[in-house]
Amino acid sequence: DTAVSQTPKYLVTQMGNDKSIKCEQNLGHDTMYWYKQDSKKFLKIMFSYNNKELIINETVPNRFSPKSPDKAHLNLHINSLELGDSAVYFCASSLTGASWNSPLHFGNGTRLTVT
Amino acid sequence: KNEVEQSPQNLTAQEGEFITINCSYSVGISALHWLQQHPGGGIVSLFMLSSGKKKHGRLIATINIQEKHSSLHITASHPRDSAVYICAVIKGGGSNYKLTFGKGTLLTVNP
């Protein structure tokens, strides 16, 4: 009964490939997010969706395309993978957009390695 | 300069010691998160606070909005507290917000 689950946990692929990471939450939350954690462990917001609508797109290359088929799912598709895309990608959700009474719940992360 | 600065970057303590991790920010915020990331990589939200102080078990978080500063304290530290502690500030609210993270403080508690 994992609250926020992402798959796969590890993803190793070659430059130029296209890959997807899936995220599902069973908390009934309205808002979902993708974060990227780089090699220096620095977390940065990539996207947020509220009820399937894109709210935030933080200067992410358009090779990254989030898709939210319903408010419980937010998938991340990456085209033409580059070496610099290697990172850990975290999905998260919150009841409403982040505010003082709406904590974030994180998935366990997907470690993407591009060779 | 990052909008959110944490100190120290690394902290090593002996079991039982009182720990303080600091977070300073340079922008107006609506709330602040303290997160814990264990060596296995999972991230857990410890506290969200917009004023005053919150306590959960051995963990205490305080925030001073006027001084743009928050602290996370751990009393009677234990090796299982070893993790990266991340401060994140929230600007705006509802679904229109921005979450900015500090670079984290790596805490190691030795037995």
Coordinates of N, CA and C in Angstrom, one line a residue:
Chain A
D1 N 0.8 -1.2 0.0 CA 0.0 0.0 0.0 C 0.9 1.3 0.0
T2 N 1.9 1.2 -0.9 CA 2.8 2.4 -1.0 C 2.0 3.6 -1.4
A3 N 2.3 4.8 -0.8 CA 1.6 6.0 -1.0 C 1.9 6.6 -2.4
V4 N 3.2 6.8 -2.7 CA 3.7 7.3 -3.9 C 4.7 6.3 -4.5
S5 N 4.4 5.7 -5.6 CA 5.2 4.7 -6.2 C 5.7 5.1 -7.5
Q6 N 7.0 4.9 -7.8 CA 7.6 5.2 -9.1 C 8.2 3.9 -9.6
T7 N 8.2 3.8 -10.9 CA 8.9 2.7 -11.6 C 9.5 3.2 -12.9
P8 N 10.7 2.7 -13.2 CA 11.4 1.7 -12.4 C 12.3 2.4 -11.4
K9 N 12.9 1.6 -10.5 CA 13.8 2.1 -9.5 C 15.1 2.5 -10.1
Y10 N 15.6 1.7 -11.0 CA 16.8 1.9 -11.7 C 16.6 1.9 -13.2
L11 N 17.3 2.7 -13.9 CA 17.1 2.8 -15.4 C 18.5 3.1 -16.0
V12 N 19.0 2.2 -16.7 CA 20.3 2.4 -17.4 C 20.0 2.3 -18.9
T13 N 20.5 3.3 -19.6 CA 20.2 3.4 -21.0 C 21.2 4.1 -21.8
Q14 N 21.2 4.1 -23.1 CA 22.2 4.7 -23.9 C 21.8 6.1 -24.4
M15 N 22.7 6.9 -24.6 CA 22.4 8.2 -25.2 C 21.6 8.1 -26.5
G16 N 20.6 9.0 -26.6 CA 19.8 9.0 -27.8 C 18.5 8.3 -27.6
N17 N 18.4 7.4 -26.6 CA 17.2 6.6 -26.4 C 16.1 7.5 -25.8
D18 N 14.9 6.9 -25.9 CA 13.7 7.5 -25.3 C 13.2 6.6 -24.2
K19 N 13.0 7.2 -23.0 CA 12.5 6.4 -21.9 C 11.4 7.1 -21.1
S20 N 10.7 6.3 -20.3 CA 9.6 6.8 -19.5 C 9.8 6.4 -18.0
I21 N 9.4 7.2 -17.1 CA 9.3 6.9 -15.7 C 7.9 7.1 -15.3
K22 N 7.3 6.1 -14.6 CA 5.9 6.2 -14.2 C 5.8 6.5 -12.7
C23 N 4.7 7.3 -12.4 CA 4.5 7.6 -11.0 C 3.0 7.5 -10.7
E24 N 2.7 6.9 -9.6 CA 1.3 6.8 -9.2 C 1.2 7.1 -7.7
Q25 N 0.1 7.8 -7.3 CA -0.1 8.0 -5.9 C -1.6 7.6 -5.5
N26 N -1.7 6.9 -4.4 CA -3.0 6.4 -3.9 C -3.5 7.2 -2.7
L27 N -3.0 8.5 -2.6 CA -3.4 9.3 -1.4 C -4.6 10.2 -1.7
G28 N -5.1 10.2 -2.9 CA -6.2 11.1 -3.3 C -5.7 12.6 -3.4
H29 N -4.4 12.8 -3.6 CA -3.9 14.1 -3.7 C -4.2 14.8 -5.0
D30 N -4.3 16.1 -5.0 CA -4.6 16.8 -6.2 C -3.4 17.2 -7.1
T31 N -2.2 17.3 -6.4 CA -1.1 17.9 -7.0 C 0.1 16.9 -7.0
M32 N 0.7 16.8 -8.2 CA 1.9 15.9 -8.3 C 3.0 16.6 -8.9
Y33 N 4.2 16.1 -8.6 CA 5.5 16.9 -9.0 C 6.5 15.9 -9.5
W34 N 7.4 16.4 -10.3 CA 8.7 15.7 -10.6 C 9.8 16.6 -10.2
Y35 N 10.7 16.0 -9.4 CA 12.0 16.7 -9.0 C 13.2 15.9 -9.6
K36 N 14.2 16.7 -9.8 CA 15.5 16.1 -10.2 C 16.5 16.3 -9.2
Q37 N 17.3 15.3 -8.8 CA 18.4 15.4 -7.8 C 19.7 15.1 -8.6
D38 N 20.5 16.1 -8.6 CA 21.8 15.9 -9.4 C 22.8 15.2 -8.6
S39 N 24.0 15.0 -9.2 CA 25.1 14.3 -8.6 C 25.5 14.9 -7.3
K40 N 25.3 16.2 -7.1 CA 25.6 16.9 -5.9 C 24.5 16.9 -4.9
K41 N 23.5 16.1 -5.2 CA 22.4 15.8 -4.3 C 21.4 17.1 -4.2
F42 N 21.5 18.0 -5.1 CA 20.7 19.2 -5.1 C 19.4 18.9 -5.8
L43 N 18.3 19.1 -5.1 CA 16.9 18.9 -5.6 C 16.4 20.1 -6.3
K44 N 15.8 19.9 -7.5 CA 15.2 21.0 -8.2 C 13.8 20.6 -8.8
I45 N 12.9 21.5 -8.6 CA 11.6 21.2 -9.2 C 11.7 21.2 -10.7
M46 N 11.0 20.2 -11.4 CA 10.9 20.2 -12.8 C 9.5 20.6 -13.3
F47 N 8.5 19.9 -12.8 CA 7.1 20.1 -13.2 C 6.2 19.9 -12.0
S48 N 5.1 20.6 -12.0 CA 4.0 20.2 -11.1 C 2.7 20.2 -11.9
Y49 N 1.8 19.3 -11.5 CA 0.5 19.2 -12.1 C -0.6 19.3 -11.0
N50 N -1.6 20.0 -11.3 CA -2.7 20.1 -10.4 C -4.0 19.6 -11.1
N51 N -4.6 18.5 -10.7 CA -5.7 17.9 -11.3 C -5.5 17.8 -12.8
K52 N -4.4 17.2 -13.2 CA -4.1 16.9 -14.6 C -3.6 18.2 -15.4
E53 N -3.6 19.3 -14.8 CA -3.2 20.5 -15.5 C -1.8 21.0 -15.1
L54 N -1.0 21.3 -16.1 CA 0.4 21.7 -15.9 C 0.4 23.0 -15.2
I55 N 1.1 23.1 -14.0 CA 1.1 24.4 -13.3 C 2.5 25.0 -13.4
I56 N 3.5 24.1 -13.2 CA 4.9 24.6 -13.2 C 5.7 23.9 -14.2
N57 N 6.5 24.6 -15.0 CA 7.5 24.0 -15.9 C 8.7 24.8 -15.7
E58 N 9.7 24.3 -15.0 CA 10.8 25.0 -14.5 C 12.0 24.9 -15.5
T59 N 11.9 25.6 -16.6 CA 13.1 25.7 -17.6 C 13.7 24.3 -17.8
V60 N 12.8 23.4 -18.1 CA 13.3 22.0 -18.4 C 13.3 21.9 -19.9
P61 N 14.4 21.3 -20.4 CA 14.4 21.1 -21.9 C 13.1 20.4 -22.4
N62 N 12.7 20.7 -23.6 CA 11.4 20.2 -24.1 C 11.6 18.7 -24.5
R63 N 12.8 18.1 -24.3 CA 12.9 16.7 -24.4 C 12.2 15.9 -23.3
F64 N 11.9 16.7 -22.2 CA 11.2 16.1 -21.1 C 9.7 16.5 -21.2
S65 N 8.9 15.5 -21.3 CA 7.4 15.7 -21.4 C 6.7 15.0 -20.4
P66 N 6.1 15.7 -19.4 CA 5.2 15.0 -18.4 C 3.9 14.7 -19.0
K67 N 3.3 13.7 -18.5 CA 1.9 13.4 -19.0 C 1.1 12.9 -17.7
S68 N -0.1 13.5 -17.6 CA -0.9 13.1 -16.4 C -2.3 12.7 -16.9
P69 N -2.4 11.3 -17.1 CA -3.7 10.8 -17.6 C -4.9 11.0 -16.6
D70 N -4.5 11.1 -15.4 CA -5.5 11.4 -14.3 C -4.8 11.9 -13.1
K71 N -5.5 12.4 -12.1 CA -4.8 13.1 -11.1 C -4.0 12.1 -10.2
A72 N -4.1 10.8 -10.3 CA -3.3 9.9 -9.5 C -2.0 9.5 -10.2
H73 N -1.9 9.9 -11.5 CA -0.7 9.5 -12.2 C 0.0 10.7 -12.9
L74 N 1.3 10.7 -12.8 CA 2.1 11.7 -13.5 C 3.4 11.0 -14.0
N75 N 3.4 10.7 -15.3 CA 4.5 10.0 -15.9 C 5.5 11.1 -16.6
L76 N 6.7 10.7 -16.7 CA 7.8 11.5 -17.2 C 8.4 10.8 -18.4
H77 N 8.3 11.4 -19.6 CA 8.9 10.8 -20.8 C 10.1 11.7 -21.2
I78 N 11.2 11.0 -21.5 CA 12.4 11.8 -21.9 C 12.8 11.3 -23.2
N79 N 12.9 12.2 -24.2 CA 13.4 11.9 -25.5 C 14.9 12.2 -25.7
S80 N 15.5 11.4 -26.6 CA 16.9 11.7 -27.0 C 17.8 11.9 -25.7
L81 N 17.8 10.9 -24.9 CA 18.5 11.1 -23.6 C 20.0 11.5 -23.8
E82 N 20.4 12.4 -22.9 CA 21.8 12.9 -22.9 C 22.5 12.5 -21.6
L83 N 23.8 12.5 -21.7 CA 24.6 12.1 -20.5 C 24.2 13.0 -19.3
G84 N 23.9 14.2 -19.5 CA 23.6 15.1 -18.4 C 22.3 14.9 -17.8
D85 N 21.5 14.0 -18.4 CA 20.2 13.6 -17.8 C 20.3 12.6 -16.7
S86 N 21.5 12.1 -16.5 CA 21.8 11.1 -15.4 C 21.6 11.8 -14.1
A87 N 20.7 11.3 -13.3 CA 20.3 11.9 -12.0 C 19.3 10.9 -11.3
V88 N 18.9 11.3 -10.2 CA 17.8 10.6 -9.5 C 16.5 11.5 -9.7
Y89 N 15.5 10.9 -10.2 CA 14.2 11.6 -10.4 C 13.2 11.2 -9.3
F90 N 12.7 12.2 -8.6 CA 11.7 11.9 -7.6 C 10.3 12.4 -8.0
C91 N 9.3 11.6 -7.8 CA 8.0 12.0 -7.9 C 7.4 12.3 -6.5
A92 N 6.5 13.3 -6.4 CA 5.9 13.6 -5.1 C 4.5 14.1 -5.4
S93 N 3.8 14.1 -4.3 CA 2.4 14.6 -4.4 C 2.0 15.3 -3.1
S94 N 1.0 16.2 -3.2 CA 0.5 16.9 -2.0 C -1.0 17.1 -2.2
L95 N -1.7 17.3 -1.1 CA -3.2 17.3 -1.1 C -3.6 18.5 -2.0
T96 N -3.0 19.7 -1.8 CA -3.2 20.8 -2.7 C -1.9 21.2 -3.1
G97 N -1.7 22.3 -3.8 CA -0.4 22.8 -4.1 C 0.3 23.1 -2.8
A98 N 1.6 23.0 -2.8 CA 2.4 23.1 -1.5 C 2.0 24.3 -0.8
S99 N 1.6 24.1 0.4 CA 1.3 25.3 1.3 C 1.6 24.8 2.7
W100 N 1.3 25.6 3.7 CA 1.8 25.3 5.0 C 1.1 24.1 5.6
N101 N -0.1 23.7 5.1 CA -0.8 22.6 5.7 C -0.9 21.4 4.7
S102 N 0.0 21.4 3.7 CA -0.1 20.3 2.7 C 1.3 19.7 2.4
P103 N 1.8 18.9 3.3 CA 3.1 18.3 3.1 C 3.3 17.5 1.9
L104 N 4.5 17.4 1.4 CA 4.8 16.6 0.3 C 5.1 15.1 0.7
H105 N 4.7 14.2 -0.2 CA 4.9 12.8 0.0 C 5.7 12.4 -1.2
F106 N 6.9 11.8 -1.0 CA 7.8 11.5 -2.1 C 7.8 10.0 -2.4
G107 N 8.0 9.7 -3.7 CA 8.3 8.4 -4.1 C 9.8 8.0 -3.7
N108 N 10.2 6.8 -4.0 CA 11.5 6.4 -3.6 C 12.6 6.8 -4.6
G109 N 12.2 7.4 -5.7 CA 13.2 7.8 -6.7 C 13.5 6.8 -7.8
T110 N 13.9 7.3 -8.9 CA 14.3 6.5 -10.0 C 15.7 7.0 -10.4
R111 N 16.7 6.1 -10.3 CA 18.1 6.5 -10.6 C 18.3 6.2 -12.1
L112 N 18.4 7.3 -12.9 CA 18.6 7.2 -14.3 C 20.1 7.3 -14.6
T113 N 20.7 6.4 -15.3 CA 22.1 6.4 -15.8 C 22.1 6.4 -17.3
V114 N 22.6 7.4 -17.9 CA 22.7 7.4 -19.4 C 24.2 7.2 -19.7
T115 N 24.4 6.2 -20.6 CA 25.8 5.9 -20.9 C 26.1 6.2 -22.4
Chain B
K1 N 24.4 33.2 -5.5 CA 24.1 32.7 -4.2 C 22.7 32.1 -4.2
N2 N 22.6 30.9 -3.6 CA 21.3 30.2 -3.5 C 20.4 30.9 -2.6
E3 N 19.1 30.9 -3.0 CA 18.1 31.6 -2.1 C 18.0 30.9 -0.7
V4 N 18.4 29.7 -0.7 CA 18.3 28.9 0.6 C 19.7 28.4 1.0
E5 N 20.2 28.8 2.1 CA 21.5 28.3 2.5 C 21.3 27.5 3.8
Q6 N 22.0 26.4 3.8 CA 22.0 25.6 5.0 C 23.4 25.5 5.6
S7 N 23.4 25.4 6.9 CA 24.7 25.2 7.6 C 24.5 24.3 8.8
P8 N 25.5 23.4 9.1 CA 26.7 23.2 8.3 C 26.4 22.3 7.1
Q9 N 27.3 22.2 6.2 CA 27.1 21.2 5.1 C 27.3 19.8 5.6
N10 N 28.2 19.6 6.5 CA 28.5 18.3 7.0 C 28.5 18.4 8.5
L11 N 28.0 17.4 9.2 CA 28.0 17.4 10.7 C 28.2 16.0 11.2
T12 N 29.2 15.8 12.0 CA 29.4 14.5 12.7 C 29.2 14.7 14.2
A13 N 28.5 13.8 14.8 CA 28.2 13.9 16.2 C 28.3 12.5 16.8
Q14 N 28.4 12.5 18.1 CA 28.4 11.3 18.9 C 27.0 11.0 19.4
E15 N 26.7 9.8 19.5 CA 25.3 9.4 19.9 C 25.0 10.1 21.2
G16 N 23.8 10.6 21.3 CA 23.4 11.3 22.5 C 23.5 12.9 22.4
E17 N 24.3 13.3 21.5 CA 24.5 14.8 21.4 C 23.3 15.5 20.9
F18 N 23.2 16.8 21.2 CA 22.1 17.7 20.7 C 22.6 18.3 19.4
I19 N 21.7 18.1 18.4 CA 22.1 18.6 17.0 C 21.3 19.8 16.6
T20 N 22.0 20.7 16.0 CA 21.3 21.9 15.4 C 21.7 22.0 13.9
I21 N 20.7 22.1 13.0 CA 21.0 22.4 11.6 C 20.2 23.7 11.3
N22 N 20.9 24.6 10.6 CA 20.4 25.9 10.3 C 20.0 26.1 8.9
C23 N 19.0 26.9 8.7 CA 18.5 27.2 7.3 C 18.2 28.7 7.3
S24 N 18.9 29.4 6.3 CA 18.6 30.8 6.1 C 18.1 31.0 4.7
Y25 N 17.2 31.9 4.5 CA 16.6 32.2 3.2 C 16.5 33.6 2.9
S26 N 16.5 34.0 1.7 CA 16.6 35.4 1.3 C 15.4 36.0 0.7
V27 N 14.3 35.2 0.6 CA 13.1 35.6 0.0 C 11.9 35.5 0.9
G28 N 10.8 36.2 0.6 CA 9.6 36.0 1.4 C 9.0 34.7 1.1
I29 N 8.5 34.0 2.1 CA 8.0 32.7 1.9 C 6.6 32.5 2.6
S30 N 5.9 31.5 2.2 CA 4.6 31.2 2.8 C 4.8 30.0 3.8
A31 N 5.8 29.2 3.6 CA 6.1 28.1 4.5 C 7.4 27.5 4.3
L32 N 7.9 26.6 5.2 CA 9.2 26.0 5.1 C 9.1 24.5 5.4
H33 N 9.8 23.7 4.6 CA 9.8 22.3 4.8 C 11.1 21.9 5.4
W34 N 11.1 20.9 6.3 CA 12.3 20.2 6.6 C 12.1 18.7 6.1
L35 N 13.1 18.3 5.3 CA 13.0 16.9 4.7 C 14.2 16.1 5.2
Q36 N 14.0 14.8 5.2 CA 15.1 13.9 5.6 C 15.3 12.9 4.4
Q37 N 16.5 12.7 4.0 CA 16.8 11.8 3.0 C 17.8 10.8 3.5
H38 N 17.4 9.5 3.6 CA 18.2 8.5 4.1 C 19.2 8.0 3.1
P39 N 20.3 7.3 3.6 CA 21.3 6.8 2.6 C 20.7 6.0 1.5
G40 N 19.6 5.3 1.7 CA 18.9 4.5 0.6 C 18.3 5.4 -0.4
G41 N 18.1 6.7 -0.1 CA 17.6 7.7 -1.1 C 16.2 8.2 -0.9
G42 N 15.4 7.5 -0.1 CA 14.0 7.9 0.1 C 14.0 9.3 0.8
I43 N 13.0 10.1 0.5 CA 12.8 11.4 1.1 C 11.5 11.4 1.9
V44 N 11.7 11.9 3.1 CA 10.5 12.0 4.0 C 10.3 13.4 4.5
S45 N 9.1 13.9 4.4 CA 8.8 15.2 5.0 C 8.7 15.1 6.5
L46 N 9.6 15.9 7.2 CA 9.6 15.9 8.6 C 8.6 17.0 9.2
F47 N 8.7 18.2 8.7 CA 7.9 19.3 9.2 C 7.6 20.2 8.1
M48 N 6.4 20.8 8.2 CA 6.1 22.0 7.4 C 5.7 23.0 8.5
L49 N 6.3 24.2 8.4 CA 5.9 25.2 9.3 C 6.0 26.6 8.7
S50 N 5.1 27.5 9.2 CA 5.0 28.8 8.7 C 5.3 29.8 9.8
S51 N 5.3 29.4 11.1 CA 5.6 30.2 12.2 C 5.9 29.3 13.4
G52 N 6.6 29.9 14.4 CA 6.8 29.3 15.7 C 7.6 28.0 15.7
K53 N 7.0 27.0 16.2 CA 7.8 25.8 16.6 C 6.9 24.6 16.4
K54 N 7.5 23.5 16.0 CA 6.8 22.2 15.9 C 7.7 21.1 16.5
K55 N 7.1 20.2 17.2 CA 7.9 19.1 17.8 C 7.3 17.7 17.4
H56 N 8.2 16.8 17.1 CA 7.8 15.5 16.8 C 8.8 14.5 17.3
G57 N 8.5 13.9 18.4 CA 9.5 13.0 19.1 C 10.7 13.7 19.5
R58 N 11.9 13.3 19.0 CA 13.1 14.0 19.4 C 13.4 15.1 18.4
L59 N 12.6 15.4 17.5 CA 12.9 16.5 16.5 C 12.0 17.7 16.8
I60 N 12.7 18.9 16.7 CA 12.1 20.1 16.9 C 12.5 21.1 15.8
A61 N 11.5 21.7 15.2 CA 11.8 22.7 14.2 C 11.2 24.1 14.6
T62 N 12.0 25.1 14.4 CA 11.6 26.4 14.7 C 11.8 27.3 13.5
I63 N 11.0 28.4 13.4 CA 11.2 29.3 12.3 C 11.0 30.7 12.8
N64 N 11.8 31.7 12.4 CA 11.6 33.1 12.7 C 11.5 33.8 11.3
I65 N 10.2 34.1 11.0 CA 9.9 34.7 9.7 C 10.6 36.1 9.5
Q66 N 10.7 36.9 10.6 CA 11.3 38.2 10.5 C 12.8 38.1 10.2
E67 N 13.4 37.1 10.8 CA 14.9 36.9 10.6 C 15.2 36.0 9.4
K68 N 14.1 35.4 8.8 CA 14.3 34.5 7.6 C 15.2 33.4 8.0
H69 N 14.9 32.7 9.1 CA 15.8 31.7 9.6 C 15.0 30.6 10.2
S70 N 15.4 29.3 10.0 CA 14.8 28.2 10.6 C 15.9 27.2 11.1
S71 N 15.6 26.5 12.2 CA 16.5 25.6 12.7 C 15.8 24.2 12.9
L72 N 16.5 23.2 12.7 CA 16.1 21.8 13.0 C 17.0 21.3 14.2
H73 N 16.4 20.9 15.2 CA 17.1 20.3 16.4 C 16.8 18.9 16.5
I74 N 17.8 18.1 16.9 CA 17.6 16.7 17.2 C 18.1 16.5 18.6
T75 N 17.3 16.1 19.5 CA 17.7 15.8 20.9 C 18.1 14.3 21.0
A76 N 19.1 14.0 21.9 CA 19.5 12.7 22.1 C 19.8 11.9 20.8
S77 N 20.6 12.4 20.0 CA 20.8 11.9 18.6 C 21.2 10.4 18.7
H78 N 20.9 9.7 17.6 CA 21.1 8.3 17.5 C 21.7 8.0 16.1
P79 N 22.4 6.9 16.0 CA 23.0 6.6 14.7 C 21.9 6.5 13.6
R80 N 20.7 6.1 13.9 CA 19.7 6.0 12.9 C 19.2 7.4 12.4
D81 N 19.6 8.5 13.1 CA 19.3 9.8 12.6 C 20.3 10.2 11.5
S82 N 21.3 9.4 11.2 CA 22.2 9.7 10.1 C 21.5 9.8 8.8
A83 N 21.6 10.9 8.1 CA 20.8 11.2 6.9 C 21.2 12.6 6.4
V84 N 20.7 12.9 5.2 CA 20.8 14.3 4.8 C 19.5 15.0 5.1
Y85 N 19.6 16.2 5.7 CA 18.5 17.0 6.1 C 18.4 18.2 5.2
I86 N 17.3 18.3 4.6 CA 17.1 19.3 3.5 C 16.0 20.3 3.9
C87 N 16.4 21.6 3.8 CA 15.4 22.7 4.0 C 14.9 23.1 2.7
A88 N 13.6 23.4 2.6 CA 13.0 23.9 1.4 C 12.0 24.9 1.7
V89 N 12.0 26.0 0.9 CA 11.1 27.1 1.2 C 10.0 27.2 0.1
I90 N 8.9 27.6 0.5 CA 7.7 27.7 -0.4 C 7.3 29.1 -0.6
K91 N 7.3 29.6 -1.8 CA 6.8 30.9 -2.1 C 5.5 30.8 -2.8
G92 N 4.6 31.7 -2.5 CA 3.3 31.6 -3.1 C 2.5 30.5 -2.4
G93 N 1.3 30.1 -3.0 CA 0.5 29.1 -2.3 C -0.5 28.5 -3.3
G94 N -1.3 27.7 -2.8 CA -2.3 27.0 -3.6 C -1.5 26.2 -4.6
S95 N -1.9 26.2 -5.9 CA -1.2 25.4 -6.9 C -0.2 26.3 -7.6
N96 N -0.1 27.5 -7.3 CA 0.8 28.5 -7.9 C 1.9 28.8 -6.9
Y97 N 3.0 28.1 -6.9 CA 4.0 28.3 -5.9 C 5.3 27.9 -6.5
K98 N 6.4 28.2 -5.7 CA 7.7 27.7 -6.1 C 8.4 27.1 -4.8
L99 N 8.9 26.0 -5.0 CA 9.6 25.3 -3.9 C 11.1 25.3 -4.2
T100 N 11.9 25.9 -3.3 CA 13.3 26.0 -3.5 C 14.0 25.3 -2.4
F101 N 15.0 24.5 -2.8 CA 15.7 23.6 -1.8 C 17.0 24.1 -1.4
G102 N 17.4 23.9 -0.2 CA 18.8 24.1 0.2 C 19.6 22.9 -0.3
K103 N 20.9 22.9 -0.1 CA 21.8 21.8 -0.6 C 21.9 20.7 0.3
G104 N 21.3 20.8 1.5 CA 21.3 19.7 2.4 C 22.4 19.7 3.4
T105 N 22.2 19.1 4.6 CA 23.2 18.9 5.6 C 23.4 17.4 5.8
L106 N 24.6 16.9 5.6 CA 24.8 15.5 5.8 C 25.2 15.3 7.3
L107 N 24.3 14.6 8.0 CA 24.5 14.3 9.4 C 25.0 12.9 9.6
T108 N 26.0 12.7 10.3 CA 26.5 11.4 10.7 C 26.6 11.3 12.2
V109 N 25.9 10.3 12.8 CA 25.9 10.2 14.2 C 26.6 8.8 14.5
N110 N 27.7 8.9 15.2 CA 28.5 7.7 15.5 C 28.1 7.2 16.9
P111 N 28.1 5.8 16.9 CA 27.7 5.2 18.2 C 28.8 5.4 19.3

